[in-house]
Amino acid sequence: AQKVTQAQTEISVVEKEDVTLDCVYETRDTTYYLFWYKQPPSGELVFLIRRNSFDEQNEISGRYSWNFQKSTSSFNFTITASQVVDSAVYFCAKHGANSKLTFGKGITLSVRP
Amino acid sequence: KAGVTQTPRYLIKTRGQQVTLSCSPISGHRSVSWYQQTPGQGLQFLFEYFSETQRNKGNFPGRFSGRQFSNSRSEMNVSTLELGDSALYLCASSGWASGGPGDTQYFGPGTRLTVL
């Protein structure tokens, strides 16, 4: 199976700190897509970003930024100036040659005031 | 547009019973996927339906089944419930209409199933 690995399981930071969530993936596909989702305590998975394998440009959206490096099979997510509302479980996921999303185990982020 | 809706939000069943969960996708989306989330196994893919046909299937026993209707609404059924079926069941819809992957999947709030 082509795995998605999120080695960090829990991260705790103080508000306004920057935090980076790591994601490493395995793939045999030439074309693939990577995603990040946020799961707040309510349980719904909230889509954050989609990146295809041909686009290695980094992306910034407000306090969020993503660093995609094909050479190391990594797709890391950084939250700048974290806020309490960022507390959630964050999942990295990959779409390969079919419609099945393969998820990492998730990282629980706690932001303390 | 309204998001993905799932009913019911909570269910309590006993071992041996069967259960049916419902999912209404985002308007215009034709693909519906189902996932099971448990603390031990994480998020696991169950199956995907597109135009009333099962297009992909995960590694779950035959007790787990699903279907999709002509309006793209989908149901999943679990027969002969076991304690280990207790989980959050998430439905996702996407607009994937071609032979290629990659469309973003948008998730509903989930149905939390407890088996006693």
XYZ file of C-alpha atoms in Angstrom:
229
model
C 0.000 0.000 0.000
C 1.193 3.512 -0.712
C 1.312 5.097 2.693
C 0.965 8.615 3.995
C 2.998 9.147 7.144
C 2.438 11.846 9.697
C 5.144 11.067 12.212
C 4.043 13.695 14.723
C 0.996 12.565 16.670
C 0.437 15.491 19.026
C 1.804 19.017 19.045
C 1.163 21.638 21.683
C 2.096 25.279 21.184
C 1.337 28.601 22.778
C -0.733 31.079 20.834
C 1.229 33.147 18.294
C 3.896 30.490 17.865
C 4.558 29.124 14.388
C 4.036 25.390 13.929
C 4.875 23.004 11.095
C 2.996 19.762 10.514
C 4.965 17.163 8.579
C 3.675 14.793 5.914
C 5.629 12.197 3.949
C 4.055 10.004 1.305
C 4.882 6.945 -0.784
C 3.809 6.692 -4.387
C 4.372 4.753 -7.583
C 2.083 7.051 -9.516
C 3.360 9.647 -11.932
C 0.314 11.790 -11.377
C -1.065 12.168 -7.915
C -2.735 14.705 -5.695
C -2.047 15.717 -2.127
C -4.474 17.233 0.340
C -4.655 18.645 3.817
C -7.837 18.487 5.866
C -8.680 19.903 9.277
C -10.984 18.053 11.683
C -12.263 20.221 14.535
C -13.989 18.606 17.534
C -17.304 18.669 15.660
C -15.940 15.855 13.484
C -16.391 17.221 9.980
C -13.319 17.124 7.756
C -12.677 20.579 6.364
C -10.743 20.840 3.108
C -7.697 23.120 3.267
C -5.612 22.587 0.150
C -5.125 20.398 -2.920
C -1.838 20.115 -4.795
C -1.055 18.043 -7.886
C 2.255 16.310 -8.445
C 3.254 18.597 -11.306
C 2.979 21.782 -9.301
C 5.765 22.168 -6.789
C 5.131 25.802 -6.106
C 4.692 26.580 -2.471
C 1.402 28.120 -1.504
C 0.426 30.689 1.070
C -3.088 31.438 2.200
C -3.258 33.907 5.040
C -1.529 32.337 8.033
C -1.301 28.966 6.273
C 1.498 27.876 3.971
C 2.414 24.608 2.327
C 5.789 23.327 1.191
C 5.701 20.550 -1.420
C 8.996 18.816 -2.219
C 8.819 15.925 -4.663
C 12.470 15.060 -4.114
C 11.757 14.133 -0.496
C 8.102 13.106 -1.020
C 6.989 15.627 1.540
C 4.101 18.034 1.777
C 4.452 20.048 4.962
C 1.975 22.523 6.402
C 2.940 25.585 8.433
C 0.632 27.725 10.520
C 2.098 31.127 11.296
C 1.088 32.961 14.457
C -1.137 30.123 15.633
C -4.475 30.826 17.276
C -6.633 28.848 19.677
C -9.126 28.257 16.839
C -6.423 26.318 15.008
C -6.723 23.551 17.591
C -7.869 20.470 15.680
C -6.665 17.245 14.137
C -4.937 17.771 10.798
C -4.821 15.077 8.151
C -2.611 14.797 5.116
C -4.018 12.633 2.313
C -3.111 11.407 -1.142
C -5.111 10.538 -4.240
C -3.431 8.130 -6.594
C -4.720 6.415 -9.688
C -8.230 5.979 -8.333
C -10.714 7.902 -6.290
C -9.580 6.521 -2.961
C -8.061 8.992 -0.543
C -5.312 7.502 1.595
C -4.988 9.384 4.859
C -2.205 9.743 7.360
C -2.962 9.037 11.012
C -3.471 12.721 11.754
C -1.741 15.235 14.010
C -3.554 16.648 17.029
C -2.645 20.295 17.372
C -3.396 22.087 20.624
C -2.909 25.830 20.757
C -2.900 27.194 24.296
C -3.815 30.798 25.055
C -24.332 25.697 -2.257
C -25.371 23.472 0.590
C -22.696 21.104 1.815
C -22.755 17.362 2.162
C -25.433 16.224 4.570
C -25.573 12.961 6.460
C -28.384 11.432 8.451
C -28.718 10.445 11.147
C -25.926 12.166 13.057
C -25.939 9.649 15.901
C -27.034 6.049 16.119
C -26.974 3.454 18.850
C -27.490 -0.166 17.854
C -26.907 -3.566 19.397
C -24.805 -6.404 18.077
C -26.437 -8.369 15.312
C -28.662 -5.550 14.135
C -28.303 -3.817 10.822
C -28.072 -0.117 10.069
C -28.527 2.197 7.100
C -26.794 5.546 6.828
C -27.696 8.216 4.322
C -25.666 10.835 2.477
C -26.755 13.681 0.222
C -23.898 15.110 -1.837
C -23.294 18.680 -2.860
C -25.616 19.598 -5.681
C -24.066 18.643 -9.004
C -21.552 16.214 -7.529
C -21.825 12.730 -8.949
C -19.245 10.856 -6.920
C -19.893 9.783 -3.347
C -17.294 8.057 -1.185
C -17.640 6.551 2.268
C -14.976 6.360 4.962
C -14.820 4.782 8.402
C -12.924 6.566 11.147
C -11.865 4.785 14.329
C -9.244 5.701 16.926
C -7.244 2.568 16.173
C -7.354 2.386 12.376
C -7.824 6.039 11.506
C -9.628 6.980 8.314
C -10.243 4.077 5.993
C -11.890 4.048 2.590
C -15.014 1.918 2.297
C -16.279 2.447 -1.251
C -17.064 5.000 -3.921
C -20.130 5.325 -6.099
C -20.468 7.177 -9.355
C -23.594 7.245 -11.503
C -25.219 4.539 -9.389
C -22.271 2.161 -9.857
C -19.675 1.153 -7.325
C -16.429 2.320 -8.841
C -13.968 1.474 -6.082
C -14.014 -0.645 -2.971
C -11.838 -0.778 0.117
C -10.881 -3.794 2.221
C -14.013 -4.290 4.266
C -16.117 -7.431 4.679
C -19.254 -7.978 2.669
C -21.377 -6.875 5.636
C -20.630 -3.359 4.452
C -22.541 -2.420 1.344
C -23.813 0.673 -0.351
C -25.784 2.052 -3.195
C -26.366 5.275 -5.036
C -29.591 6.606 -6.433
C -30.230 8.481 -9.649
C -30.153 11.807 -7.773
C -26.635 10.908 -6.501
C -27.805 10.414 -2.933
C -26.112 7.416 -1.377
C -26.786 4.969 1.412
C -24.497 2.562 3.141
C -25.671 -0.484 5.012
C -23.946 -2.548 7.653
C -25.513 -5.884 8.455
C -24.941 -8.080 11.506
C -23.297 -5.317 13.474
C -20.235 -6.071 15.565
C -18.767 -4.071 18.435
C -15.832 -3.144 16.220
C -18.158 -1.352 13.802
C -18.508 1.487 16.285
C -17.037 4.430 14.419
C -17.599 7.769 12.765
C -18.798 7.150 9.217
C -17.972 9.972 6.870
C -19.385 10.585 3.454
C -17.638 12.754 0.863
C -18.740 14.029 -2.498
C -16.734 15.244 -5.445
C -17.390 16.399 -8.939
C -15.089 13.809 -10.500
C -16.739 13.008 -13.802
C -13.824 11.890 -15.939
C -11.527 8.917 -15.830
C -8.912 10.727 -13.813
C -8.613 11.278 -10.072
C -7.820 14.371 -8.137
C -11.101 16.147 -7.616
C -11.377 17.480 -4.119
C -13.618 15.475 -1.828
C -15.870 17.494 0.441
C -16.968 15.787 3.609
C -20.179 15.733 5.556
C -20.417 15.939 9.357
C -20.488 12.172 9.745
C -22.709 9.650 11.466
C -21.437 8.418 14.798
C -22.450 4.788 15.206
C -22.214 3.088 18.568
C -22.710 -0.659 18.744
C -23.536 -2.064 22.190
